[in-house]
Amino acid sequence: MSEPIKNRYEFVILFDVENGNPNGDPDAGNLPRLDPDTNLGIVTDVCLKRKIRNYVETVKEDTTGYRIYVKSGIPLNRSDSDAYTALGVDGNNIKAEKKNDPDLDRKIRDWMCANFYDIRTFGAVMTTFVKAALNCGQVRGPVQLGFARSVEPVYPQEVTITRVSITTEADAEKKDSEMGRKYIVPYGLYRCEGYISANLAHKTTGFSEDDLALLWEAILNMFENDHSAARGKMAVRELIIFKHDTELGCAPAWKLFDTVHIERTDPNDHAPARSYKDYTVTVDEASIPAGVHCTRMV
């Protein structure tokens, strides 16, 4: 595995949805998430990190160093216990073990970081109260994502659907179809901003240059192996990366984010957007501070 990254990064992800629900809200009957004051669409960071995890799991298939910790069907304690087994730690006698080896907590944490890509990337809380012996600590990951918000207000539509298969024998005697419904966003362009700390990478998790390259790949392709009828047509349209010359950075993140502008291609068109072509994305490179370099990936 390569050395930990030495440069700070910020990045902007632009992705869109067409005739789909990008992130349903279980507290609102699975309606697409909205800011109630502005009607801007929302996609949570948890949703996006799930797509990244799924992509890494698909391309790496749990190879050494690229296992996924937060994973469907795998209890966290099972993964925690793997660290204890690998290091020969007796979880039932953990106090004595730590007394004999004061550095044991760090060794357990480092083993988890080395073996699980998502811990190395996003961090994790590996402390559970179900079985106190399986305490692998807490890790603050170098990669952090904010909520994605749509560039313009979105107006979800409720679509009524029918199916010809009936659920029960009793219902089959009364009717030959059943009604259902689904919610879609006809079109929405979303913007997500993220941060990568080289300082946390080398001090804590060991997030490396190889990990970084895989992260960019995963972001660009996070919807490509995740298509479903419910989510409609989703795609990452652009990834804009700001790389600092130093570990701690050369400029505030907000100054870099403010250089990315998304405007209507036709400023006189006030109809709802229905395509990525309705927008023009520009980066004001003249306003990027010295020591920061911008790369645009599509």
PDB file of C-alpha atoms in Angstrom:
ATOM      1  CA  MET A   1       0.000   0.000   0.000  1.00  0.00           C
ATOM      2  CA  SER A   2       1.325   3.465  -0.861  1.00  0.00           C
ATOM      3  CA  GLU A   3       2.242   6.209   1.622  1.00  0.00           C
ATOM      4  CA  PRO A   4      -0.430   8.395   3.261  1.00  0.00           C
ATOM      5  CA  ILE A   5      -1.472  11.419   1.233  1.00  0.00           C
ATOM      6  CA  LYS A   6       0.530  14.606   1.776  1.00  0.00           C
ATOM      7  CA  ASN A   7      -1.861  17.194   0.309  1.00  0.00           C
ATOM      8  CA  ARG A   8      -5.157  18.602   1.499  1.00  0.00           C
ATOM      9  CA  TYR A   9      -8.093  18.439  -0.921  1.00  0.00           C
ATOM     10  CA  GLU A  10     -11.563  19.869  -1.327  1.00  0.00           C
ATOM     11  CA  PHE A  11     -13.938  18.674  -4.008  1.00  0.00           C
ATOM     12  CA  VAL A  12     -17.350  19.313  -5.541  1.00  0.00           C
ATOM     13  CA  ILE A  13     -19.542  16.502  -6.920  1.00  0.00           C
ATOM     14  CA  LEU A  14     -22.257  17.356  -9.429  1.00  0.00           C
ATOM     15  CA  PHE A  15     -24.807  14.625 -10.048  1.00  0.00           C
ATOM     16  CA  ASP A  16     -28.315  14.561 -11.410  1.00  0.00           C
ATOM     17  CA  VAL A  17     -31.480  12.493 -11.297  1.00  0.00           C
ATOM     18  CA  GLU A  18     -34.121  12.071 -13.975  1.00  0.00           C
ATOM     19  CA  ASN A  19     -37.529  10.572 -13.161  1.00  0.00           C
ATOM     20  CA  GLY A  20     -36.378   9.018  -9.907  1.00  0.00           C
ATOM     21  CA  ASN A  21     -36.137   9.348  -6.148  1.00  0.00           C
ATOM     22  CA  PRO A  22     -32.487  10.017  -5.253  1.00  0.00           C
ATOM     23  CA  ASN A  23     -32.941   9.686  -1.478  1.00  0.00           C
ATOM     24  CA  GLY A  24     -36.304   8.930   0.097  1.00  0.00           C
ATOM     25  CA  ASP A  25     -37.257  10.252   3.526  1.00  0.00           C
ATOM     26  CA  PRO A  26     -38.731   7.475   5.724  1.00  0.00           C
ATOM     27  CA  ASP A  27     -40.316  10.108   7.970  1.00  0.00           C
ATOM     28  CA  ALA A  28     -42.317  11.450   5.009  1.00  0.00           C
ATOM     29  CA  GLY A  29     -43.599   8.294   3.348  1.00  0.00           C
ATOM     30  CA  ASN A  30     -40.381   7.966   1.299  1.00  0.00           C
ATOM     31  CA  LEU A  31     -40.869  11.300  -0.443  1.00  0.00           C
ATOM     32  CA  PRO A  32     -37.647  12.703  -1.925  1.00  0.00           C
ATOM     33  CA  ARG A  33     -35.908  14.701   0.799  1.00  0.00           C
ATOM     34  CA  LEU A  34     -36.562  18.445   0.646  1.00  0.00           C
ATOM     35  CA  ASP A  35     -35.603  21.604   2.475  1.00  0.00           C
ATOM     36  CA  PRO A  36     -39.111  22.790   3.430  1.00  0.00           C
ATOM     37  CA  ASP A  37     -38.141  26.475   3.320  1.00  0.00           C
ATOM     38  CA  THR A  38     -36.606  26.501  -0.164  1.00  0.00           C
ATOM     39  CA  ASN A  39     -37.860  23.282  -1.805  1.00  0.00           C
ATOM     40  CA  LEU A  40     -34.269  22.431  -2.646  1.00  0.00           C
ATOM     41  CA  GLY A  41     -33.735  18.698  -2.877  1.00  0.00           C
ATOM     42  CA  ILE A  42     -31.455  16.993  -0.345  1.00  0.00           C
ATOM     43  CA  VAL A  43     -29.357  13.833  -0.519  1.00  0.00           C
ATOM     44  CA  THR A  44     -27.654  12.871   2.735  1.00  0.00           C
ATOM     45  CA  ASP A  45     -23.956  12.179   3.157  1.00  0.00           C
ATOM     46  CA  VAL A  46     -24.843   8.713   4.463  1.00  0.00           C
ATOM     47  CA  CYS A  47     -26.596   7.895   1.185  1.00  0.00           C
ATOM     48  CA  LEU A  48     -23.607   8.953  -0.911  1.00  0.00           C
ATOM     49  CA  LYS A  49     -21.084   7.128   1.271  1.00  0.00           C
ATOM     50  CA  ARG A  50     -23.192   3.992   0.878  1.00  0.00           C
ATOM     51  CA  LYS A  51     -22.771   4.235  -2.915  1.00  0.00           C
ATOM     52  CA  ILE A  52     -19.006   4.669  -2.540  1.00  0.00           C
ATOM     53  CA  ARG A  53     -18.765   1.693  -0.182  1.00  0.00           C
ATOM     54  CA  ASN A  54     -20.810  -0.455  -2.562  1.00  0.00           C
ATOM     55  CA  TYR A  55     -18.558   0.425  -5.494  1.00  0.00           C
ATOM     56  CA  VAL A  56     -15.371  -0.386  -3.577  1.00  0.00           C
ATOM     57  CA  GLU A  57     -16.855  -3.669  -2.407  1.00  0.00           C
ATOM     58  CA  THR A  58     -17.820  -4.525  -5.984  1.00  0.00           C
ATOM     59  CA  VAL A  59     -14.419  -3.836  -7.574  1.00  0.00           C
ATOM     60  CA  LYS A  60     -12.243  -5.103  -4.693  1.00  0.00           C
ATOM     61  CA  GLU A  61     -14.389  -8.019  -3.483  1.00  0.00           C
ATOM     62  CA  ASP A  62     -13.027  -7.895   0.067  1.00  0.00           C
ATOM     63  CA  THR A  63      -9.378  -8.224  -0.947  1.00  0.00           C
ATOM     64  CA  THR A  64      -6.862  -7.582   1.812  1.00  0.00           C
ATOM     65  CA  GLY A  65      -6.959  -3.961   2.906  1.00  0.00           C
ATOM     66  CA  TYR A  66     -10.261  -3.225   1.140  1.00  0.00           C
ATOM     67  CA  ARG A  67     -12.907  -4.854   3.287  1.00  0.00           C
ATOM     68  CA  ILE A  68     -16.014  -2.801   4.121  1.00  0.00           C
ATOM     69  CA  TYR A  69     -16.926  -2.315   7.790  1.00  0.00           C
ATOM     70  CA  VAL A  70     -20.414  -0.792   7.474  1.00  0.00           C
ATOM     71  CA  LYS A  71     -21.970  -3.539   5.394  1.00  0.00           C
ATOM     72  CA  SER A  72     -25.399  -5.102   5.022  1.00  0.00           C
ATOM     73  CA  GLY A  73     -25.759  -8.457   6.755  1.00  0.00           C
ATOM     74  CA  ILE A  74     -22.457  -8.278   8.662  1.00  0.00           C
ATOM     75  CA  PRO A  75     -22.732  -7.364  12.372  1.00  0.00           C
ATOM     76  CA  LEU A  76     -20.136  -4.809  13.447  1.00  0.00           C
ATOM     77  CA  ASN A  77     -19.067  -7.042  16.347  1.00  0.00           C
ATOM     78  CA  ARG A  78     -18.095  -9.772  13.894  1.00  0.00           C
ATOM     79  CA  SER A  79     -15.666  -7.440  12.157  1.00  0.00           C
ATOM     80  CA  ASP A  80     -14.428  -6.106  15.516  1.00  0.00           C
ATOM     81  CA  SER A  81     -13.649  -9.624  16.682  1.00  0.00           C
ATOM     82  CA  ASP A  82     -11.462 -10.180  13.612  1.00  0.00           C
ATOM     83  CA  ALA A  83      -9.015  -7.595  14.951  1.00  0.00           C
ATOM     84  CA  TYR A  84      -8.808  -9.344  18.312  1.00  0.00           C
ATOM     85  CA  THR A  85      -8.268 -12.711  16.641  1.00  0.00           C
ATOM     86  CA  ALA A  86      -5.587 -11.401  14.280  1.00  0.00           C
ATOM     87  CA  LEU A  87      -3.684  -9.759  17.136  1.00  0.00           C
ATOM     88  CA  GLY A  88      -4.123 -12.691  19.525  1.00  0.00           C
ATOM     89  CA  VAL A  89      -6.063 -10.618  22.033  1.00  0.00           C
ATOM     90  CA  ASP A  90      -8.266 -12.310  24.620  1.00  0.00           C
ATOM     91  CA  GLY A  91     -11.423 -10.203  24.714  1.00  0.00           C
ATOM     92  CA  ASN A  92     -12.546 -11.830  27.957  1.00  0.00           C
ATOM     93  CA  ASN A  93      -9.405 -10.636  29.706  1.00  0.00           C
ATOM     94  CA  ILE A  94      -9.005  -7.276  27.976  1.00  0.00           C
ATOM     95  CA  LYS A  95      -8.058  -5.273  31.091  1.00  0.00           C
ATOM     96  CA  ALA A  96      -5.096  -7.522  31.806  1.00  0.00           C
ATOM     97  CA  GLU A  97      -4.117  -7.511  28.136  1.00  0.00           C
ATOM     98  CA  LYS A  98      -4.049  -3.692  28.056  1.00  0.00           C
ATOM     99  CA  LYS A  99      -2.108  -3.592  31.316  1.00  0.00           C
ATOM    100  CA  ASN A 100       0.552  -5.810  29.775  1.00  0.00           C
ATOM    101  CA  ASP A 101       0.559  -3.804  26.535  1.00  0.00           C
ATOM    102  CA  PRO A 102      -0.293  -0.097  27.032  1.00  0.00           C
ATOM    103  CA  ASP A 103      -0.160   0.379  23.251  1.00  0.00           C
ATOM    104  CA  LEU A 104      -2.840  -2.236  22.570  1.00  0.00           C
ATOM    105  CA  ASP A 105      -5.641   0.235  21.830  1.00  0.00           C
ATOM    106  CA  ARG A 106      -3.565   1.827  19.059  1.00  0.00           C
ATOM    107  CA  LYS A 107      -2.636  -1.588  17.612  1.00  0.00           C
ATOM    108  CA  ILE A 108      -6.297  -2.619  17.427  1.00  0.00           C
ATOM    109  CA  ARG A 109      -7.281   0.693  15.834  1.00  0.00           C
ATOM    110  CA  ASP A 110      -4.438   0.490  13.316  1.00  0.00           C
ATOM    111  CA  TRP A 111      -5.417  -3.073  12.360  1.00  0.00           C
ATOM    112  CA  MET A 112      -8.969  -1.961  11.656  1.00  0.00           C
ATOM    113  CA  CYS A 113      -7.754   0.985   9.563  1.00  0.00           C
ATOM    114  CA  ALA A 114      -5.355  -1.204   7.587  1.00  0.00           C
ATOM    115  CA  ASN A 115      -7.998  -3.809   6.748  1.00  0.00           C
ATOM    116  CA  PHE A 116     -11.191  -1.786   6.201  1.00  0.00           C
ATOM    117  CA  TYR A 117     -11.241   0.781   3.403  1.00  0.00           C
ATOM    118  CA  ASP A 118     -14.245   2.695   4.708  1.00  0.00           C
ATOM    119  CA  ILE A 119     -12.728   3.079   8.188  1.00  0.00           C
ATOM    120  CA  ARG A 120      -9.503   4.341   6.625  1.00  0.00           C
ATOM    121  CA  THR A 121     -11.530   6.761   4.505  1.00  0.00           C
ATOM    122  CA  PHE A 122     -14.576   7.928   6.477  1.00  0.00           C
ATOM    123  CA  GLY A 123     -13.662   6.832   9.987  1.00  0.00           C
ATOM    124  CA  ALA A 124     -15.955   4.856  12.300  1.00  0.00           C
ATOM    125  CA  VAL A 125     -17.221   4.474  15.846  1.00  0.00           C
ATOM    126  CA  MET A 126     -16.121   0.942  16.744  1.00  0.00           C
ATOM    127  CA  THR A 127     -17.357   1.002  20.318  1.00  0.00           C
ATOM    128  CA  THR A 128     -20.417  -1.073  21.148  1.00  0.00           C
ATOM    129  CA  PHE A 129     -22.177  -1.668  24.442  1.00  0.00           C
ATOM    130  CA  VAL A 130     -23.471  -5.114  23.557  1.00  0.00           C
ATOM    131  CA  LYS A 131     -20.118  -6.681  24.337  1.00  0.00           C
ATOM    132  CA  ALA A 132     -17.699  -4.255  25.930  1.00  0.00           C
ATOM    133  CA  ALA A 133     -14.726  -6.531  25.212  1.00  0.00           C
ATOM    134  CA  LEU A 134     -15.033  -5.765  21.505  1.00  0.00           C
ATOM    135  CA  ASN A 135     -14.045  -2.116  21.744  1.00  0.00           C
ATOM    136  CA  CYS A 136     -11.900  -1.094  18.778  1.00  0.00           C
ATOM    137  CA  GLY A 137     -12.067   2.626  19.526  1.00  0.00           C
ATOM    138  CA  GLN A 138     -13.149   5.584  17.426  1.00  0.00           C
ATOM    139  CA  VAL A 139     -11.543   6.935  14.273  1.00  0.00           C
ATOM    140  CA  ARG A 140     -12.167  10.291  12.659  1.00  0.00           C
ATOM    141  CA  GLY A 141     -11.754   9.759   8.930  1.00  0.00           C
ATOM    142  CA  PRO A 142      -9.893  12.153   6.631  1.00  0.00           C
ATOM    143  CA  VAL A 143     -12.695  12.171   4.033  1.00  0.00           C
ATOM    144  CA  GLN A 144     -15.869  14.045   4.923  1.00  0.00           C
ATOM    145  CA  LEU A 145     -18.946  14.750   2.784  1.00  0.00           C
ATOM    146  CA  GLY A 146     -21.677  17.319   3.305  1.00  0.00           C
ATOM    147  CA  PHE A 147     -25.330  16.948   2.323  1.00  0.00           C
ATOM    148  CA  ALA A 148     -25.972  17.374  -1.390  1.00  0.00           C
ATOM    149  CA  ARG A 149     -28.490  20.060  -2.362  1.00  0.00           C
ATOM    150  CA  SER A 150     -30.179  20.651  -5.661  1.00  0.00           C
ATOM    151  CA  VAL A 151     -29.115  23.703  -7.617  1.00  0.00           C
ATOM    152  CA  GLU A 152     -32.747  24.784  -8.090  1.00  0.00           C
ATOM    153  CA  PRO A 153     -35.990  23.865  -6.295  1.00  0.00           C
ATOM    154  CA  VAL A 154     -37.398  20.449  -7.170  1.00  0.00           C
ATOM    155  CA  TYR A 155     -41.072  19.503  -7.155  1.00  0.00           C
ATOM    156  CA  PRO A 156     -41.613  15.782  -6.569  1.00  0.00           C
ATOM    157  CA  GLN A 157     -44.466  14.113  -8.385  1.00  0.00           C
ATOM    158  CA  GLU A 158     -46.605  11.270  -7.099  1.00  0.00           C
ATOM    159  CA  VAL A 159     -47.111   8.672  -9.833  1.00  0.00           C
ATOM    160  CA  THR A 160     -49.887   6.102  -9.495  1.00  0.00           C
ATOM    161  CA  ILE A 161     -49.007   2.618 -10.719  1.00  0.00           C
ATOM    162  CA  THR A 162     -50.947  -0.636 -11.127  1.00  0.00           C
ATOM    163  CA  ARG A 163     -49.986  -4.277 -11.000  1.00  0.00           C
ATOM    164  CA  VAL A 164     -51.884  -7.323 -12.275  1.00  0.00           C
ATOM    165  CA  SER A 165     -50.658  -9.726  -9.563  1.00  0.00           C
ATOM    166  CA  ILE A 166     -52.873  -9.849  -6.476  1.00  0.00           C
ATOM    167  CA  THR A 167     -51.513 -10.406  -2.980  1.00  0.00           C
ATOM    168  CA  THR A 168     -54.093 -12.783  -1.444  1.00  0.00           C
ATOM    169  CA  GLU A 169     -56.616 -15.362  -2.628  1.00  0.00           C
ATOM    170  CA  ALA A 170     -59.444 -13.360  -1.040  1.00  0.00           C
ATOM    171  CA  ASP A 171     -58.455 -10.215  -2.943  1.00  0.00           C
ATOM    172  CA  ALA A 172     -58.198 -12.194  -6.172  1.00  0.00           C
ATOM    173  CA  GLU A 173     -61.918 -13.003  -5.960  1.00  0.00           C
ATOM    174  CA  LYS A 174     -62.775  -9.275  -5.860  1.00  0.00           C
ATOM    175  CA  LYS A 175     -60.338  -7.606  -8.262  1.00  0.00           C
ATOM    176  CA  ASP A 176     -57.822  -8.312 -10.969  1.00  0.00           C
ATOM    177  CA  SER A 177     -55.314  -5.520 -10.260  1.00  0.00           C
ATOM    178  CA  GLU A 178     -53.909  -3.469  -7.400  1.00  0.00           C
ATOM    179  CA  MET A 179     -52.906   0.162  -7.154  1.00  0.00           C
ATOM    180  CA  GLY A 180     -49.669   1.572  -5.846  1.00  0.00           C
ATOM    181  CA  ARG A 181     -47.675   4.790  -6.002  1.00  0.00           C
ATOM    182  CA  LYS A 182     -44.134   6.039  -6.285  1.00  0.00           C
ATOM    183  CA  TYR A 183     -42.514   9.444  -5.990  1.00  0.00           C
ATOM    184  CA  ILE A 184     -40.139  10.907  -8.546  1.00  0.00           C
ATOM    185  CA  VAL A 185     -38.170  14.061  -9.148  1.00  0.00           C
ATOM    186  CA  PRO A 186     -38.653  14.841 -12.872  1.00  0.00           C
ATOM    187  CA  TYR A 187     -35.172  16.360 -12.978  1.00  0.00           C
ATOM    188  CA  GLY A 188     -32.715  17.732 -10.466  1.00  0.00           C
ATOM    189  CA  LEU A 189     -29.039  18.679 -10.511  1.00  0.00           C
ATOM    190  CA  TYR A 190     -27.405  18.232  -7.104  1.00  0.00           C
ATOM    191  CA  ARG A 191     -24.184  19.639  -5.683  1.00  0.00           C
ATOM    192  CA  CYS A 192     -22.191  17.992  -2.891  1.00  0.00           C
ATOM    193  CA  GLU A 193     -19.036  19.412  -1.295  1.00  0.00           C
ATOM    194  CA  GLY A 194     -16.342  17.328   0.379  1.00  0.00           C
ATOM    195  CA  TYR A 195     -13.083  17.610   2.268  1.00  0.00           C
ATOM    196  CA  ILE A 196      -9.946  15.477   2.618  1.00  0.00           C
ATOM    197  CA  SER A 197      -7.495  16.048   5.480  1.00  0.00           C
ATOM    198  CA  ALA A 198      -3.937  14.882   4.857  1.00  0.00           C
ATOM    199  CA  ASN A 199      -3.208  15.600   8.506  1.00  0.00           C
ATOM    200  CA  LEU A 200      -5.743  13.008   9.703  1.00  0.00           C
ATOM    201  CA  ALA A 201      -4.604  10.598   6.993  1.00  0.00           C
ATOM    202  CA  HIS A 202      -1.006  10.393   8.181  1.00  0.00           C
ATOM    203  CA  LYS A 203      -1.689  10.765  11.906  1.00  0.00           C
ATOM    204  CA  THR A 204      -4.585   8.348  12.228  1.00  0.00           C
ATOM    205  CA  THR A 205      -5.873   6.161   9.396  1.00  0.00           C
ATOM    206  CA  GLY A 206      -3.107   5.883   6.783  1.00  0.00           C
ATOM    207  CA  PHE A 207      -5.420   6.934   3.918  1.00  0.00           C
ATOM    208  CA  SER A 208      -3.035   6.622   0.979  1.00  0.00           C
ATOM    209  CA  GLU A 209      -2.507   7.839  -2.568  1.00  0.00           C
ATOM    210  CA  ASP A 210      -3.888   4.500  -3.800  1.00  0.00           C
ATOM    211  CA  ASP A 211      -6.939   4.983  -1.573  1.00  0.00           C
ATOM    212  CA  LEU A 212      -7.386   8.478  -2.981  1.00  0.00           C
ATOM    213  CA  ALA A 213      -7.294   7.248  -6.575  1.00  0.00           C
ATOM    214  CA  LEU A 214      -9.906   4.612  -5.687  1.00  0.00           C
ATOM    215  CA  LEU A 215     -12.066   7.268  -4.014  1.00  0.00           C
ATOM    216  CA  TRP A 216     -12.124   9.424  -7.175  1.00  0.00           C
ATOM    217  CA  GLU A 217     -12.964   6.334  -9.231  1.00  0.00           C
ATOM    218  CA  ALA A 218     -15.730   5.344  -6.824  1.00  0.00           C
ATOM    219  CA  ILE A 219     -17.278   8.827  -6.835  1.00  0.00           C
ATOM    220  CA  LEU A 220     -17.317   9.020 -10.627  1.00  0.00           C
ATOM    221  CA  ASN A 221     -18.921   5.569 -10.891  1.00  0.00           C
ATOM    222  CA  MET A 222     -21.011   5.385  -7.717  1.00  0.00           C
ATOM    223  CA  PHE A 223     -24.323   5.249  -9.594  1.00  0.00           C
ATOM    224  CA  GLU A 224     -23.185   3.029 -12.472  1.00  0.00           C
ATOM    225  CA  ASN A 225     -23.638  -0.245 -10.595  1.00  0.00           C
ATOM    226  CA  ASP A 226     -26.511   0.978  -8.455  1.00  0.00           C
ATOM    227  CA  HIS A 227     -29.297   1.567 -10.968  1.00  0.00           C
ATOM    228  CA  SER A 228     -32.867   0.814  -9.953  1.00  0.00           C
ATOM    229  CA  ALA A 229     -36.321   1.727 -11.180  1.00  0.00           C
ATOM    230  CA  ALA A 230     -36.984   3.694  -7.974  1.00  0.00           C
ATOM    231  CA  ARG A 231     -33.923   5.908  -8.391  1.00  0.00           C
ATOM    232  CA  GLY A 232     -34.493   6.548 -12.070  1.00  0.00           C
ATOM    233  CA  LYS A 233     -31.588   7.772 -14.151  1.00  0.00           C
ATOM    234  CA  MET A 234     -28.779   9.025 -11.917  1.00  0.00           C
ATOM    235  CA  ALA A 235     -25.283  10.017 -13.007  1.00  0.00           C
ATOM    236  CA  VAL A 236     -22.242  11.893 -11.758  1.00  0.00           C
ATOM    237  CA  ARG A 237     -21.778  14.708 -14.245  1.00  0.00           C
ATOM    238  CA  GLU A 238     -18.565  16.229 -12.947  1.00  0.00           C
ATOM    239  CA  LEU A 239     -16.040  15.970 -10.121  1.00  0.00           C
ATOM    240  CA  ILE A 240     -14.121  19.191  -9.437  1.00  0.00           C
ATOM    241  CA  ILE A 241     -11.009  18.694  -7.287  1.00  0.00           C
ATOM    242  CA  PHE A 242      -8.967  21.342  -5.505  1.00  0.00           C
ATOM    243  CA  LYS A 243      -5.494  20.132  -4.487  1.00  0.00           C
ATOM    244  CA  HIS A 244      -3.407  22.154  -2.030  1.00  0.00           C
ATOM    245  CA  ASP A 245       0.389  22.231  -2.188  1.00  0.00           C
ATOM    246  CA  THR A 246       0.610  21.600   1.555  1.00  0.00           C
ATOM    247  CA  GLU A 247      -0.760  19.235   4.173  1.00  0.00           C
ATOM    248  CA  LEU A 248      -2.747  21.877   6.047  1.00  0.00           C
ATOM    249  CA  GLY A 249      -3.896  23.795   2.985  1.00  0.00           C
ATOM    250  CA  CYS A 250      -3.239  27.114   1.313  1.00  0.00           C
ATOM    251  CA  ALA A 251      -6.737  28.647   1.370  1.00  0.00           C
ATOM    252  CA  PRO A 252     -10.091  28.322   3.181  1.00  0.00           C
ATOM    253  CA  ALA A 253     -12.405  25.733   1.675  1.00  0.00           C
ATOM    254  CA  TRP A 254     -15.246  28.232   1.185  1.00  0.00           C
ATOM    255  CA  LYS A 255     -13.104  30.382  -1.109  1.00  0.00           C
ATOM    256  CA  LEU A 256     -12.542  27.397  -3.369  1.00  0.00           C
ATOM    257  CA  PHE A 257     -16.173  26.314  -3.349  1.00  0.00           C
ATOM    258  CA  ASP A 258     -17.204  29.869  -4.253  1.00  0.00           C
ATOM    259  CA  THR A 259     -15.246  29.638  -7.512  1.00  0.00           C
ATOM    260  CA  VAL A 260     -17.632  26.956  -8.824  1.00  0.00           C
ATOM    261  CA  HIS A 261     -20.627  28.535 -10.558  1.00  0.00           C
ATOM    262  CA  ILE A 262     -23.682  26.747 -11.950  1.00  0.00           C
ATOM    263  CA  GLU A 263     -25.969  28.822 -14.137  1.00  0.00           C
ATOM    264  CA  ARG A 264     -28.675  28.296 -16.694  1.00  0.00           C
ATOM    265  CA  THR A 265     -27.299  27.914 -20.206  1.00  0.00           C
ATOM    266  CA  ASP A 266     -30.076  30.216 -21.404  1.00  0.00           C
ATOM    267  CA  PRO A 267     -30.597  32.896 -18.722  1.00  0.00           C
ATOM    268  CA  ASN A 268     -33.936  33.804 -20.308  1.00  0.00           C
ATOM    269  CA  ASP A 269     -35.298  30.263 -19.958  1.00  0.00           C
ATOM    270  CA  HIS A 270     -37.466  30.194 -16.829  1.00  0.00           C
ATOM    271  CA  ALA A 271     -39.009  26.784 -17.456  1.00  0.00           C
ATOM    272  CA  PRO A 272     -38.083  23.955 -15.069  1.00  0.00           C
ATOM    273  CA  ALA A 273     -34.777  22.298 -15.997  1.00  0.00           C
ATOM    274  CA  ARG A 274     -35.131  18.878 -17.548  1.00  0.00           C
ATOM    275  CA  SER A 275     -31.564  18.121 -18.642  1.00  0.00           C
ATOM    276  CA  TYR A 276     -27.943  18.692 -17.636  1.00  0.00           C
ATOM    277  CA  LYS A 277     -27.616  20.651 -20.875  1.00  0.00           C
ATOM    278  CA  ASP A 278     -29.861  23.291 -19.301  1.00  0.00           C
ATOM    279  CA  TYR A 279     -26.906  24.252 -17.081  1.00  0.00           C
ATOM    280  CA  THR A 280     -23.415  25.605 -17.634  1.00  0.00           C
ATOM    281  CA  VAL A 281     -20.743  24.869 -15.018  1.00  0.00           C
ATOM    282  CA  THR A 282     -17.722  27.151 -14.770  1.00  0.00           C
ATOM    283  CA  VAL A 283     -14.780  27.475 -12.393  1.00  0.00           C
ATOM    284  CA  ASP A 284     -13.371  30.960 -11.842  1.00  0.00           C
ATOM    285  CA  GLU A 285      -9.739  29.857 -11.953  1.00  0.00           C
ATOM    286  CA  ALA A 286      -8.491  33.443 -11.693  1.00  0.00           C
ATOM    287  CA  SER A 287      -9.944  33.571  -8.176  1.00  0.00           C
ATOM    288  CA  ILE A 288      -8.276  30.361  -6.982  1.00  0.00           C
ATOM    289  CA  PRO A 289      -5.604  31.318  -4.417  1.00  0.00           C
ATOM    290  CA  ALA A 290      -1.936  30.536  -4.971  1.00  0.00           C
ATOM    291  CA  GLY A 291      -0.901  27.055  -3.905  1.00  0.00           C
ATOM    292  CA  VAL A 292      -4.166  25.426  -4.999  1.00  0.00           C
ATOM    293  CA  HIS A 293      -4.678  23.571  -8.279  1.00  0.00           C
ATOM    294  CA  CYS A 294      -8.009  22.663  -9.846  1.00  0.00           C
ATOM    295  CA  THR A 295      -8.759  19.478 -11.803  1.00  0.00           C
ATOM    296  CA  ARG A 296     -12.094  18.763 -13.464  1.00  0.00           C
ATOM    297  CA  MET A 297     -13.046  15.098 -14.007  1.00  0.00           C
ATOM    298  CA  VAL A 298     -16.050  13.864 -15.969  1.00  0.00           C
TER     299      VAL A 298
END
